[in-house]
Amino acid sequence: MISANLLIWAILFILFLFCVIVYLLRNKRISMKYALVWILAIAIILFVLMLPSLMYRLASLFGFELLSNMILCVFIGILLFITLALTVMVSGQKKKITLLIQEVSILKKEVEDK
Amino acid sequence: MQTGYRYALNHQYDVAIQFDGDGQHDVSYVKKLIEPILNDEKDFTIGSRFIENISGFKTSFSRRIGIKVLSFFIKFTSGFRLYDTTSGFRASNKAVIKEFANDYPIEYPEPITVVELLKKGYRVQELGVNMKERLKGHSSIHSWKEFYYMINVCFSILIVGLRRYK
């Protein structure tokens, strides 16, 4: 059985994470578009944490012997997903920045040649 | 959009008009919008479809509900009742141009910027204007993106509500 103690700590940690995200948003350090991915993840985790019986059924359904293993796996899965999403964004930005530099260089050349 | 405000700031314009290019807005109302700004009664004016209902503009049910919800959130965070939350027909004075040139949201700026201006103590007014149906093009707000839009904007407004200005 997962102890009530552990559950409370997990919920507190998630709420703390939520506060950090709100703080970052408030100081304009991150934009809402990317914060929403985190808020969605937090909502899902909170929802699952609130229903331990559901967690047990899911764990046995997926063949986990220990509930804590499933929780760890889910966390790692979510983190992998977010990292992958960030990689996609970085790649896109890299491409845009390169195009921008080229565009500016051409413009600069044309202005200087005149 | 911010590019326009930066341009206006660099050229020291007194008034900047934001105007949709899809034929929805009516140029003849520009005068009405800039009048309170020229008289220095207001800092920022918004052309509204829903005040005075000049055109009897019809919008879809879901769109109306969405606008009502946004209107409620804006009232809740700033105390100001705004009827046409997504209107892109707006006029700003020098001080507001400077604000926008410095910082302007990338996604769905209209409702968020209004709340920011109100929180900063700028004088905002909504004025009734006539709006036509779009000649071409779609609103940037439609179909499956509508839900994402609502969530994003509602959260953003609440976050602006949490900020302390001045």
CSV table of C-alpha atoms in Angstrom, one decimal:
chain,number,residue,atom,x,y,z
A,1,MET,CA,0.0,0.0,0.0
A,2,ILE,CA,1.2,3.5,-0.8
A,3,SER,CA,1.4,5.5,2.5
A,4,ALA,CA,-0.8,8.5,3.0
A,5,ASN,CA,2.3,10.3,4.0
A,6,LEU,CA,3.9,9.8,0.6
A,7,LEU,CA,0.8,10.8,-1.2
A,8,ILE,CA,0.6,14.1,0.7
A,9,TRP,CA,4.2,14.9,-0.1
A,10,ALA,CA,3.6,14.1,-3.7
A,11,ILE,CA,0.6,16.4,-3.8
A,12,LEU,CA,2.5,19.2,-2.0
A,13,PHE,CA,5.4,18.9,-4.5
A,14,ILE,CA,3.0,19.1,-7.4
A,15,LEU,CA,1.3,22.2,-5.9
A,16,PHE,CA,4.8,23.7,-5.4
A,17,LEU,CA,5.6,23.1,-9.0
A,18,PHE,CA,2.4,24.8,-10.0
A,19,CYS,CA,3.3,27.8,-7.9
A,20,VAL,CA,6.7,28.0,-9.6
A,21,ILE,CA,5.0,28.0,-13.0
A,22,VAL,CA,2.6,30.8,-12.0
A,23,TYR,CA,5.5,32.8,-10.6
A,24,LEU,CA,7.4,32.4,-13.9
A,25,LEU,CA,4.4,33.5,-15.8
A,26,ARG,CA,3.8,36.4,-13.6
A,27,ASN,CA,7.3,37.7,-14.2
A,28,LYS,CA,7.0,37.1,-17.9
A,29,ARG,CA,9.8,34.5,-17.8
A,30,ILE,CA,7.8,32.0,-19.8
A,31,SER,CA,4.9,32.4,-22.2
A,32,MET,CA,1.4,30.9,-21.7
A,33,LYS,CA,1.8,28.6,-24.7
A,34,TYR,CA,4.6,26.6,-23.2
A,35,ALA,CA,3.3,26.9,-19.6
A,36,LEU,CA,0.1,25.2,-20.7
A,37,VAL,CA,2.0,22.0,-21.4
A,38,TRP,CA,3.2,22.0,-17.8
A,39,ILE,CA,-0.2,22.9,-16.4
A,40,LEU,CA,-1.7,20.0,-18.3
A,41,ALA,CA,0.9,17.6,-16.9
A,42,ILE,CA,0.3,18.9,-13.4
A,43,ALA,CA,-3.5,18.6,-13.8
A,44,ILE,CA,-3.2,14.9,-15.0
A,45,ILE,CA,-0.8,14.0,-12.1
A,46,LEU,CA,-3.0,15.7,-9.5
A,47,PHE,CA,-6.1,14.0,-10.8
A,48,VAL,CA,-4.4,10.6,-10.6
A,49,LEU,CA,-2.9,11.3,-7.2
A,50,MET,CA,-6.3,12.1,-5.8
A,51,LEU,CA,-7.7,8.7,-6.8
A,52,PRO,CA,-5.3,6.0,-5.3
A,53,SER,CA,-7.7,3.2,-6.1
A,54,LEU,CA,-7.6,4.1,-9.8
A,55,MET,CA,-3.8,4.1,-9.6
A,56,TYR,CA,-3.8,0.5,-8.1
A,57,ARG,CA,-6.1,-0.7,-10.9
A,58,LEU,CA,-4.0,0.9,-13.5
A,59,ALA,CA,-0.8,-0.5,-12.0
A,60,SER,CA,-2.1,-4.1,-12.0
A,61,LEU,CA,-3.6,-3.6,-15.5
A,62,PHE,CA,-0.2,-2.6,-16.9
A,63,GLY,CA,1.6,-5.3,-14.9
A,64,PHE,CA,3.5,-3.2,-12.4
A,65,GLU,CA,4.2,-5.0,-9.2
A,66,LEU,CA,4.8,-1.9,-7.3
A,67,LEU,CA,2.7,1.3,-7.5
A,68,SER,CA,5.7,3.4,-7.0
A,69,ASN,CA,7.3,1.9,-10.1
A,70,MET,CA,4.3,3.0,-12.2
A,71,ILE,CA,4.4,6.5,-10.8
A,72,LEU,CA,8.1,6.8,-11.6
A,73,CYS,CA,7.5,5.5,-15.1
A,74,VAL,CA,4.7,7.9,-15.7
A,75,PHE,CA,6.8,10.8,-14.5
A,76,ILE,CA,9.7,9.8,-16.7
A,77,GLY,CA,7.2,9.4,-19.6
A,78,ILE,CA,5.9,12.9,-19.1
A,79,LEU,CA,9.4,14.4,-18.8
A,80,LEU,CA,10.5,12.6,-22.0
A,81,PHE,CA,7.5,14.0,-23.8
A,82,ILE,CA,8.2,17.5,-22.7
A,83,THR,CA,11.9,17.2,-23.5
A,84,LEU,CA,11.0,16.0,-27.0
A,85,ALA,CA,8.6,18.9,-27.5
A,86,LEU,CA,11.3,21.3,-26.4
A,87,THR,CA,13.8,19.7,-28.8
A,88,VAL,CA,11.3,20.2,-31.6
A,89,MET,CA,10.9,23.9,-30.6
A,90,VAL,CA,14.6,24.5,-30.4
A,91,SER,CA,15.1,22.9,-33.9
A,92,GLY,CA,12.4,25.1,-35.3
A,93,GLN,CA,13.9,28.2,-33.7
A,94,LYS,CA,17.4,27.3,-35.0
A,95,LYS,CA,16.1,27.1,-38.5
A,96,LYS,CA,14.2,30.5,-38.2
A,97,ILE,CA,17.3,32.2,-36.7
A,98,THR,CA,19.5,30.9,-39.5
A,99,LEU,CA,17.0,32.2,-42.1
A,100,LEU,CA,16.8,35.5,-40.4
A,101,ILE,CA,20.6,36.0,-40.3
A,102,GLN,CA,20.8,35.1,-44.0
A,103,GLU,CA,17.9,37.5,-44.8
A,104,VAL,CA,19.5,40.4,-42.8
A,105,SER,CA,22.9,39.7,-44.4
A,106,ILE,CA,21.5,39.9,-47.9
A,107,LEU,CA,19.6,43.1,-47.0
A,108,LYS,CA,22.8,44.6,-45.5
A,109,LYS,CA,24.8,43.7,-48.6
A,110,GLU,CA,22.2,45.3,-50.9
A,111,VAL,CA,22.0,48.5,-48.8
A,112,GLU,CA,25.9,48.8,-48.7
A,113,ASP,CA,26.1,48.2,-52.5
A,114,LYS,CA,23.8,51.1,-53.3
B,1,MET,CA,1.7,43.6,-34.8
B,2,GLN,CA,4.3,45.0,-32.5
B,3,THR,CA,6.4,46.0,-35.5
B,4,GLY,CA,3.7,48.6,-36.2
B,5,TYR,CA,3.9,50.0,-32.7
B,6,ARG,CA,7.7,50.1,-32.8
B,7,TYR,CA,7.5,52.0,-36.1
B,8,ALA,CA,5.1,54.4,-34.6
B,9,LEU,CA,7.4,54.9,-31.6
B,10,ASN,CA,10.5,55.5,-33.8
B,11,HIS,CA,8.7,58.1,-35.8
B,12,GLN,CA,7.1,59.7,-32.8
B,13,TYR,CA,3.5,59.3,-33.9
B,14,ASP,CA,0.9,60.8,-31.6
B,15,VAL,CA,-1.8,58.3,-32.4
B,16,ALA,CA,-1.6,54.7,-33.7
B,17,ILE,CA,-4.6,53.0,-35.2
B,18,GLN,CA,-4.8,49.2,-35.3
B,19,PHE,CA,-7.0,48.1,-38.1
B,20,ASP,CA,-7.9,44.6,-39.5
B,21,GLY,CA,-7.0,44.1,-43.2
B,22,ASP,CA,-9.9,41.8,-44.0
B,23,GLY,CA,-12.5,44.4,-44.7
B,24,GLN,CA,-14.3,44.0,-41.4
B,25,HIS,CA,-13.6,47.4,-40.1
B,26,ASP,CA,-15.0,50.7,-41.4
B,27,VAL,CA,-12.5,53.5,-41.9
B,28,SER,CA,-15.1,56.2,-41.3
B,29,TYR,CA,-15.1,55.3,-37.6
B,30,VAL,CA,-11.4,56.1,-37.2
B,31,LYS,CA,-12.3,59.7,-36.4
B,32,LYS,CA,-14.7,58.6,-33.6
B,33,LEU,CA,-12.0,56.4,-32.1
B,34,ILE,CA,-9.2,59.0,-32.1
B,35,GLU,CA,-11.4,61.9,-30.9
B,36,PRO,CA,-11.1,61.1,-27.1
B,37,ILE,CA,-7.4,60.6,-27.6
B,38,LEU,CA,-6.8,63.9,-29.4
B,39,ASN,CA,-8.8,65.7,-26.6
B,40,ASP,CA,-6.6,63.8,-24.1
B,41,GLU,CA,-9.7,62.3,-22.4
B,42,LYS,CA,-8.6,58.7,-23.0
B,43,ASP,CA,-5.4,56.9,-23.6
B,44,PHE,CA,-6.8,54.0,-25.5
B,45,THR,CA,-10.0,53.4,-27.4
B,46,ILE,CA,-11.5,50.2,-28.7
B,47,GLY,CA,-14.0,49.9,-31.6
B,48,SER,CA,-16.8,47.7,-30.4
B,49,ARG,CA,-19.5,45.7,-32.3
B,50,PHE,CA,-21.6,45.3,-29.2
B,51,ILE,CA,-22.0,48.9,-28.0
B,52,GLU,CA,-24.9,50.8,-29.6
B,53,ASN,CA,-25.2,47.8,-31.9
B,54,ILE,CA,-25.1,49.9,-35.0
B,55,SER,CA,-24.8,47.1,-37.5
B,56,GLY,CA,-26.8,44.4,-35.8
B,57,PHE,CA,-23.7,42.2,-36.1
B,58,LYS,CA,-24.5,38.5,-35.8
B,59,THR,CA,-21.9,36.1,-34.4
B,60,SER,CA,-22.2,32.4,-33.7
B,61,PHE,CA,-23.5,31.1,-30.4
B,62,SER,CA,-20.2,29.6,-29.3
B,63,ARG,CA,-18.4,32.8,-30.2
B,64,ARG,CA,-20.8,34.9,-28.1
B,65,ILE,CA,-20.4,32.6,-25.1
B,66,GLY,CA,-16.6,32.8,-25.4
B,67,ILE,CA,-16.8,36.6,-25.5
B,68,LYS,CA,-19.1,36.6,-22.4
B,69,VAL,CA,-16.6,34.4,-20.5
B,70,LEU,CA,-13.7,36.6,-21.4
B,71,SER,CA,-15.7,39.7,-20.6
B,72,PHE,CA,-16.4,38.2,-17.1
B,73,PHE,CA,-12.7,37.5,-16.6
B,74,ILE,CA,-11.7,41.0,-17.6
B,75,LYS,CA,-14.3,42.5,-15.2
B,76,PHE,CA,-13.1,40.2,-12.5
B,77,THR,CA,-9.4,41.1,-12.8
B,78,SER,CA,-9.6,44.8,-13.7
B,79,GLY,CA,-13.1,45.9,-12.7
B,80,PHE,CA,-13.8,47.2,-16.2
B,81,ARG,CA,-16.7,45.9,-18.3
B,82,LEU,CA,-15.5,45.3,-21.8
B,83,TYR,CA,-18.1,44.0,-24.3
B,84,ASP,CA,-16.1,43.3,-27.4
B,85,THR,CA,-13.1,41.6,-26.0
B,86,THR,CA,-11.5,40.5,-29.2
B,87,SER,CA,-11.9,43.6,-31.2
B,88,GLY,CA,-8.8,44.5,-33.3
B,89,PHE,CA,-10.0,48.0,-34.1
B,90,ARG,CA,-8.2,50.1,-31.6
B,91,ALA,CA,-6.4,53.5,-31.2
B,92,SER,CA,-3.7,54.3,-28.8
B,93,ASN,CA,-1.9,57.5,-27.7
B,94,LYS,CA,1.8,58.1,-27.3
B,95,ALA,CA,2.1,56.5,-23.9
B,96,VAL,CA,0.3,53.4,-25.0
B,97,ILE,CA,2.3,53.1,-28.2
B,98,LYS,CA,5.4,53.1,-26.0
B,99,GLU,CA,4.0,50.3,-23.8
B,100,PHE,CA,3.1,48.2,-26.8
B,101,ALA,CA,6.5,48.8,-28.5
B,102,ASN,CA,8.2,47.6,-25.4
B,103,ASP,CA,6.1,44.6,-24.7
B,104,TYR,CA,3.3,43.0,-26.7
B,105,PRO,CA,2.0,39.4,-26.3
B,106,ILE,CA,2.7,37.2,-29.3
B,107,GLU,CA,-0.5,35.0,-29.0
B,108,TYR,CA,-4.0,36.5,-29.0
B,109,PRO,CA,-2.9,40.0,-27.8
B,110,GLU,CA,-6.2,41.8,-27.8
B,111,PRO,CA,-7.9,40.8,-24.5
B,112,ILE,CA,-4.6,40.6,-22.6
B,113,THR,CA,-3.3,44.0,-23.6
B,114,VAL,CA,-6.5,45.7,-22.5
B,115,VAL,CA,-6.3,44.1,-19.0
B,116,GLU,CA,-2.6,45.2,-18.8
B,117,LEU,CA,-3.4,48.8,-19.7
B,118,LEU,CA,-6.3,48.9,-17.2
B,119,LYS,CA,-4.0,47.5,-14.5
B,120,LYS,CA,-1.4,50.1,-15.3
B,121,GLY,CA,-4.1,52.8,-14.8
B,122,TYR,CA,-4.6,53.9,-18.4
B,123,ARG,CA,-7.9,55.4,-19.4
B,124,VAL,CA,-9.7,53.0,-21.7
B,125,GLN,CA,-12.9,53.5,-23.5
B,126,GLU,CA,-15.0,51.3,-25.8
B,127,LEU,CA,-16.9,53.0,-28.6
B,128,GLY,CA,-19.6,51.6,-30.8
B,129,VAL,CA,-18.6,51.1,-34.4
B,130,ASN,CA,-20.0,49.3,-37.5
B,131,MET,CA,-18.4,46.1,-38.5
B,132,LYS,CA,-19.0,44.3,-41.7
B,133,GLU,CA,-18.8,40.6,-42.5
B,134,ARG,CA,-15.3,39.5,-43.6
B,135,LEU,CA,-14.7,39.9,-47.3
B,136,LYS,CA,-12.2,37.1,-47.2
B,137,GLY,CA,-10.1,35.1,-44.8
B,138,HIS,CA,-11.1,33.6,-41.5
B,139,SER,CA,-10.7,34.8,-38.0
B,140,SER,CA,-7.6,33.5,-36.4
B,141,ILE,CA,-10.0,32.0,-33.8
B,142,HIS,CA,-12.0,29.0,-35.0
B,143,SER,CA,-12.9,25.3,-34.7
B,144,TRP,CA,-10.7,23.0,-32.5
B,145,LYS,CA,-8.4,25.8,-31.7
B,146,GLU,CA,-11.2,27.7,-29.9
B,147,PHE,CA,-10.9,25.6,-26.8
B,148,TYR,CA,-7.1,26.2,-26.6
B,149,TYR,CA,-7.7,29.9,-27.3
B,150,MET,CA,-10.2,30.2,-24.4
B,151,ILE,CA,-7.9,28.3,-21.9
B,152,ASN,CA,-4.9,30.3,-23.0
B,153,VAL,CA,-6.6,33.7,-22.8
B,154,CYS,CA,-8.4,33.1,-19.5
B,155,PHE,CA,-5.2,31.9,-17.8
B,156,SER,CA,-3.3,34.8,-19.3
B,157,ILE,CA,-5.9,37.3,-18.0
B,158,LEU,CA,-5.7,35.7,-14.5
B,159,ILE,CA,-1.9,35.9,-14.5
B,160,VAL,CA,-2.1,39.6,-15.5
B,161,GLY,CA,-4.5,40.0,-12.6
B,162,LEU,CA,-1.8,38.6,-10.3
B,163,ARG,CA,0.8,41.1,-11.4
B,164,ARG,CA,1.5,44.3,-9.5
B,165,TYR,CA,2.1,47.4,-11.6
B,166,LYS,CA,3.2,50.9,-10.5
